[in-house]
GROMACS .gro file of C-alpha atoms in nm:
model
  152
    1UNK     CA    1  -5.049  -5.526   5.388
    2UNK     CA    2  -5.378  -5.302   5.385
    3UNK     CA    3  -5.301  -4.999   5.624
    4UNK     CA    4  -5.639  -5.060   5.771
    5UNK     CA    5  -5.623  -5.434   5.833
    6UNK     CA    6  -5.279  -5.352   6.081
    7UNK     CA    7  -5.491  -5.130   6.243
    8UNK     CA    8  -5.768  -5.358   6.294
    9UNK     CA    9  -5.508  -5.631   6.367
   10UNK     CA   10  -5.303  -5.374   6.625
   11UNK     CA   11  -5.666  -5.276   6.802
   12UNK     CA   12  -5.725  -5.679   6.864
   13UNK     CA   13  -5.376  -5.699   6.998
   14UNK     CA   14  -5.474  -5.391   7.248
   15UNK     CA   15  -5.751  -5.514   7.359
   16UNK     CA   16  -5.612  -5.887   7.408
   17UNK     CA   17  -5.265  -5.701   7.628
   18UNK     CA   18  -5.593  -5.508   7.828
   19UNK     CA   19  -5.718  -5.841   7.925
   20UNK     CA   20  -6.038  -5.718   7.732
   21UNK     CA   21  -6.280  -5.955   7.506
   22UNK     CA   22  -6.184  -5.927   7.143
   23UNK     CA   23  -6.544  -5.909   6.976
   24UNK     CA   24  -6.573  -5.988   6.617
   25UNK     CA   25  -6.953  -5.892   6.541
   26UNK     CA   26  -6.812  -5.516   6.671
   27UNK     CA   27  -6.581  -5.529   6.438
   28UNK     CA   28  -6.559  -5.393   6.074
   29UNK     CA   29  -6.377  -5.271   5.790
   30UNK     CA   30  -6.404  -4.985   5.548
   31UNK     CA   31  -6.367  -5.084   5.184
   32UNK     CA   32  -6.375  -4.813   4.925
   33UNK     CA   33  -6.603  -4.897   4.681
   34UNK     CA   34  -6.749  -4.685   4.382
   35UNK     CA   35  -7.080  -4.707   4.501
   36UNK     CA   36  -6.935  -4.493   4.844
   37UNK     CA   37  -6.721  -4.260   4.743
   38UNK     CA   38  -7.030  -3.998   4.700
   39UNK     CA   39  -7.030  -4.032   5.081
   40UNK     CA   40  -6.722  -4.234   5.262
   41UNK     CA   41  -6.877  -4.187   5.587
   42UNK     CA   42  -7.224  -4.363   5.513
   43UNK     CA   43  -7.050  -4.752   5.576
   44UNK     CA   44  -6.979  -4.642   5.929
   45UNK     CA   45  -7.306  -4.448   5.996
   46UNK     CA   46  -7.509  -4.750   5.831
   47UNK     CA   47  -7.291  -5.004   6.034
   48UNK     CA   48  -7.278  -4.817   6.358
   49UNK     CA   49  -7.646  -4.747   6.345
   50UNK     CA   50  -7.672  -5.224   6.345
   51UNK     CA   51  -7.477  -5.205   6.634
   52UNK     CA   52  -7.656  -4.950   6.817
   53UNK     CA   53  -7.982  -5.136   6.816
   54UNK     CA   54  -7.796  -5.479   6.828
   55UNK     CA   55  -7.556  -5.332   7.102
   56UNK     CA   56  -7.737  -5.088   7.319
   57UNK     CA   57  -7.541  -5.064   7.628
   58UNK     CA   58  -7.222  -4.977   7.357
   59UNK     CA   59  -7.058  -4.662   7.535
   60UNK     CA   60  -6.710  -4.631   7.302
   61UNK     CA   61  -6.631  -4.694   6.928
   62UNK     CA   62  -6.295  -4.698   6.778
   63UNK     CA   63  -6.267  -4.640   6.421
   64UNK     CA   64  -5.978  -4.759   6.187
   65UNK     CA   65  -6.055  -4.432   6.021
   66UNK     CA   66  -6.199  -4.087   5.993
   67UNK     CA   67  -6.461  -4.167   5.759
   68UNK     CA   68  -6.601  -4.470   5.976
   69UNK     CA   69  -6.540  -4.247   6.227
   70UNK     CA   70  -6.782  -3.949   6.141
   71UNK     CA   71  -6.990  -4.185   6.027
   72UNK     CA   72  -7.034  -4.299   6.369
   73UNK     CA   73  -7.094  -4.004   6.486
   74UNK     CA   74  -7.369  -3.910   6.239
   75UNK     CA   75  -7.532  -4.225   6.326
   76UNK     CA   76  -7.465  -4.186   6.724
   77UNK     CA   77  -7.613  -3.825   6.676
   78UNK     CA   78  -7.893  -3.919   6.531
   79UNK     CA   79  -7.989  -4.162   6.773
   80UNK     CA   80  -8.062  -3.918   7.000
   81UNK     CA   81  -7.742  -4.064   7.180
   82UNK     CA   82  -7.507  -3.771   7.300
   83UNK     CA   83  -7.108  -3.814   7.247
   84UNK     CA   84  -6.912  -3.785   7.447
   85UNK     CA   85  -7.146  -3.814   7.751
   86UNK     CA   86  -7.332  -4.132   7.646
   87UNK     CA   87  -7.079  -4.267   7.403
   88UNK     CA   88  -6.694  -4.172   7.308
   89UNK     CA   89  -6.574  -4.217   6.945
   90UNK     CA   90  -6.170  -4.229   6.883
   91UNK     CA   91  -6.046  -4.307   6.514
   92UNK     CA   92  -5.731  -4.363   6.332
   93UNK     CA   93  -5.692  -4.025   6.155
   94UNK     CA   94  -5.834  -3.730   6.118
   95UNK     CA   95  -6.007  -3.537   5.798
   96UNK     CA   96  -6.049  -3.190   5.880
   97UNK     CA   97  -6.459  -3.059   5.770
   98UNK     CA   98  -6.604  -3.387   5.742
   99UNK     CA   99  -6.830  -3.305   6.037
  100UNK     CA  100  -7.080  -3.060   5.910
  101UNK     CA  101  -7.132  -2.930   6.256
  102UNK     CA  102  -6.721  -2.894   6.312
  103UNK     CA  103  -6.692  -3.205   6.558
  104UNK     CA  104  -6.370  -3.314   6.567
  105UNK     CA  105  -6.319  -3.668   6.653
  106UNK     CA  106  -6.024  -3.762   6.917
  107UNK     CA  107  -5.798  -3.958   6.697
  108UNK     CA  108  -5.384  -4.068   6.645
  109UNK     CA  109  -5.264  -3.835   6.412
  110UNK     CA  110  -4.949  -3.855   6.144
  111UNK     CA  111  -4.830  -3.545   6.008
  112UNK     CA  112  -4.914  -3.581   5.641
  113UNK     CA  113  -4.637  -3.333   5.555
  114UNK     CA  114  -4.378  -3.579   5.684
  115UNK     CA  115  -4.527  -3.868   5.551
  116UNK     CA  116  -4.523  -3.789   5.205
  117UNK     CA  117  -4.192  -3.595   5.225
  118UNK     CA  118  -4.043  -3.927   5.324
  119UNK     CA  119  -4.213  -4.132   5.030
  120UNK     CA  120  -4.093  -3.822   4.784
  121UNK     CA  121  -3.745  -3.883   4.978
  122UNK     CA  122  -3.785  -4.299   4.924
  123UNK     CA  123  -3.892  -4.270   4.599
  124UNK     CA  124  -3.593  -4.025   4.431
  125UNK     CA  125  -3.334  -4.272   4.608
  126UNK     CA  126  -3.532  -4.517   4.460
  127UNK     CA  127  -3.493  -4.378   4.113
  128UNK     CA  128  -3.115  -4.218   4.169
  129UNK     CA  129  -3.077  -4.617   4.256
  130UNK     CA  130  -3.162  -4.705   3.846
  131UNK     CA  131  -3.346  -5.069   3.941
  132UNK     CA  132  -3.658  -4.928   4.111
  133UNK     CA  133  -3.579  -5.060   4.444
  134UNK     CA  134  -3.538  -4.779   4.777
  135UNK     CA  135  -3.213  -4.808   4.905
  136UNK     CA  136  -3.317  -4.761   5.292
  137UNK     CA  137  -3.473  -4.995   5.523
  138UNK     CA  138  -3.802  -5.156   5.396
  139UNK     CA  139  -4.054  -5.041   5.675
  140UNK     CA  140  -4.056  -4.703   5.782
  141UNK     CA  141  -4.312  -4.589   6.076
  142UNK     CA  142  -4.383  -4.232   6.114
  143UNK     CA  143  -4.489  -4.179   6.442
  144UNK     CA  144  -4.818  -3.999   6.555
  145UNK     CA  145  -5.001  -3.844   6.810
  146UNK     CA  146  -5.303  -3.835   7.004
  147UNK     CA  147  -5.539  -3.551   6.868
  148UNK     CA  148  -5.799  -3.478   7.173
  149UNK     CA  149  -6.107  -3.344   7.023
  150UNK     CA  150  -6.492  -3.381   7.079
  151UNK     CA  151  -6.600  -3.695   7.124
  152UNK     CA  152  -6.413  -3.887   7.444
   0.00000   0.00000   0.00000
Protein backbone atom coordinates (compact mmCIF):
# COMPACT_ATOMS: atom_id res chain seq x y z
CA UNK A 1 0.00 0.00 0.00
CA UNK A 2 0.90 3.84 -0.51
CA UNK A 3 3.52 4.69 2.31
CA UNK A 4 1.49 7.77 2.93
CA UNK A 5 -2.00 6.28 3.16
CA UNK A 6 -0.48 3.89 6.41
CA UNK A 7 0.51 6.92 7.75
CA UNK A 8 -2.65 8.65 7.39
CA UNK A 9 -4.37 5.35 8.38
CA UNK A 10 -1.76 4.90 11.61
CA UNK A 11 -2.46 8.86 12.63
CA UNK A 12 -6.49 7.95 12.67
CA UNK A 13 -5.67 4.92 14.71
CA UNK A 14 -3.65 7.40 17.26
CA UNK A 15 -5.96 9.63 17.60
CA UNK A 16 -8.99 7.01 17.97
CA UNK A 17 -6.44 4.92 21.06
CA UNK A 18 -6.21 8.97 22.50
CA UNK A 19 -9.87 8.98 22.80
CA UNK A 20 -9.53 12.05 20.37
CA UNK A 21 -12.15 12.97 17.39
CA UNK A 22 -10.90 11.62 14.11
CA UNK A 23 -11.70 14.70 11.72
CA UNK A 24 -11.87 14.07 8.09
CA UNK A 25 -12.20 17.78 6.63
CA UNK A 26 -8.49 18.15 8.60
CA UNK A 27 -7.37 15.62 6.84
CA UNK A 28 -5.38 15.35 3.49
CA UNK A 29 -3.09 13.70 1.28
CA UNK A 30 -0.13 14.65 -0.83
CA UNK A 31 -0.24 13.35 -4.38
CA UNK A 32 2.69 14.04 -6.62
CA UNK A 33 1.56 15.39 -9.57
CA UNK A 34 3.53 17.05 -12.55
CA UNK A 35 1.93 20.17 -12.16
CA UNK A 36 3.79 20.23 -8.28
CA UNK A 37 6.86 19.01 -8.53
CA UNK A 38 8.25 22.75 -9.35
CA UNK A 39 7.24 23.24 -5.68
CA UNK A 40 6.15 19.96 -3.48
CA UNK A 41 5.45 22.07 -0.61
CA UNK A 42 2.74 24.43 -2.28
CA UNK A 43 -0.33 21.47 -1.71
CA UNK A 44 0.29 21.81 1.99
CA UNK A 45 0.79 25.63 2.13
CA UNK A 46 -2.40 26.06 -0.24
CA UNK A 47 -4.32 23.43 1.93
CA UNK A 48 -3.16 24.55 5.31
CA UNK A 49 -3.79 28.15 4.45
CA UNK A 50 -8.26 26.56 3.88
CA UNK A 51 -7.92 25.32 7.13
CA UNK A 52 -6.56 28.23 8.78
CA UNK A 53 -9.41 30.47 7.87
CA UNK A 54 -11.92 27.49 8.02
CA UNK A 55 -10.22 26.31 11.36
CA UNK A 56 -9.02 29.25 13.33
CA UNK A 57 -8.66 28.06 16.78
CA UNK A 58 -6.24 25.05 14.94
CA UNK A 59 -3.11 25.06 17.37
CA UNK A 60 -1.15 21.63 15.91
CA UNK A 61 -0.78 20.07 12.38
CA UNK A 62 0.66 16.75 11.65
CA UNK A 63 1.94 16.14 8.32
CA UNK A 64 2.29 12.68 6.55
CA UNK A 65 5.32 14.37 5.13
CA UNK A 66 8.03 16.95 4.91
CA UNK A 67 6.79 18.65 1.98
CA UNK A 68 3.12 19.11 3.46
CA UNK A 69 4.92 19.82 6.26
CA UNK A 70 6.96 23.02 5.23
CA UNK A 71 4.26 23.83 3.41
CA UNK A 72 2.44 24.34 6.50
CA UNK A 73 4.72 26.21 7.83
CA UNK A 74 5.06 28.67 4.93
CA UNK A 75 1.44 29.08 5.09
CA UNK A 76 1.30 29.27 9.13
CA UNK A 77 4.17 31.92 8.73
CA UNK A 78 2.59 33.87 6.61
CA UNK A 79 -0.42 34.20 8.49
CA UNK A 80 1.14 36.17 10.79
CA UNK A 81 0.61 33.00 13.08
CA UNK A 82 3.91 32.18 15.07
CA UNK A 83 5.03 28.30 15.38
CA UNK A 84 5.63 26.95 17.78
CA UNK A 85 3.97 29.46 20.19
CA UNK A 86 0.59 29.76 18.42
CA UNK A 87 0.69 26.55 16.47
CA UNK A 88 3.10 23.26 16.50
CA UNK A 89 3.77 21.40 13.19
CA UNK A 90 5.20 17.59 13.46
CA UNK A 91 5.60 15.56 10.06
CA UNK A 92 6.53 12.19 8.92
CA UNK A 93 10.09 12.84 7.66
CA UNK A 94 12.36 15.20 7.31
CA UNK A 95 14.10 16.99 4.04
CA UNK A 96 16.99 18.84 5.12
CA UNK A 97 16.94 22.89 3.29
CA UNK A 98 13.47 22.91 2.35
CA UNK A 99 12.89 25.76 4.81
CA UNK A 100 14.47 28.76 3.30
CA UNK A 101 14.86 30.29 6.68
CA UNK A 102 16.54 26.78 8.16
CA UNK A 103 13.34 25.73 10.27
CA UNK A 104 13.46 22.40 10.94
CA UNK A 105 10.24 20.71 11.50
CA UNK A 106 9.94 18.10 14.61
CA UNK A 107 9.35 14.94 12.76
CA UNK A 108 9.90 10.67 13.04
CA UNK A 109 12.89 10.10 11.29
CA UNK A 110 14.31 6.71 9.36
CA UNK A 111 17.82 6.60 8.63
CA UNK A 112 17.86 6.63 4.85
CA UNK A 113 21.27 4.92 4.89
CA UNK A 114 19.70 1.83 6.44
CA UNK A 115 16.77 1.87 4.52
CA UNK A 116 18.13 1.57 1.26
CA UNK A 117 21.05 -0.66 2.38
CA UNK A 118 18.34 -3.12 3.31
CA UNK A 119 16.40 -2.84 -0.14
CA UNK A 120 20.11 -3.14 -1.93
CA UNK A 121 20.44 -6.23 0.65
CA UNK A 122 16.58 -7.54 -0.41
CA UNK A 123 17.06 -6.99 -3.77
CA UNK A 124 20.67 -9.04 -4.48
CA UNK A 125 19.00 -12.05 -2.46
CA UNK A 126 16.32 -11.43 -4.60
CA UNK A 127 18.36 -11.82 -7.73
CA UNK A 128 21.07 -14.54 -6.18
CA UNK A 129 17.39 -16.29 -5.69
CA UNK A 130 17.02 -16.52 -9.95
CA UNK A 131 12.87 -16.08 -9.82
CA UNK A 132 12.74 -12.43 -8.70
CA UNK A 133 11.21 -13.12 -5.44
CA UNK A 134 13.32 -11.87 -1.82
CA UNK A 135 13.97 -14.73 0.10
CA UNK A 136 13.33 -12.98 3.68
CA UNK A 137 10.22 -12.08 5.32
CA UNK A 138 7.80 -9.91 3.21
CA UNK A 139 7.45 -6.73 5.48
CA UNK A 140 10.35 -5.24 6.88
CA UNK A 141 9.95 -2.00 9.30
CA UNK A 142 12.91 0.07 9.90
CA UNK A 143 12.42 1.78 12.90
CA UNK A 144 12.70 5.64 13.47
CA UNK A 145 13.01 8.31 15.72
CA UNK A 146 11.66 11.41 16.95
CA UNK A 147 13.69 14.42 15.42
CA UNK A 148 12.88 17.56 17.89
CA UNK A 149 13.29 20.63 15.91
CA UNK A 150 11.49 24.09 15.57
CA UNK A 151 8.14 23.93 15.43
CA UNK A 152 6.46 22.01 18.73
Amino acid sequence: SNPLTTRLHGHRQALRMAGLPVSPELQFMNFFTESNMQDPTQDGFLRTRQILKDFPDLDAIVATDAYLGHGALRAVQQSGLRCPEDIRIAAMDSIPGLAKDGTRLTGYVVDHKRLGAVAFRELERAYENQNGEATSQKEIQIEGVLSEGDTT
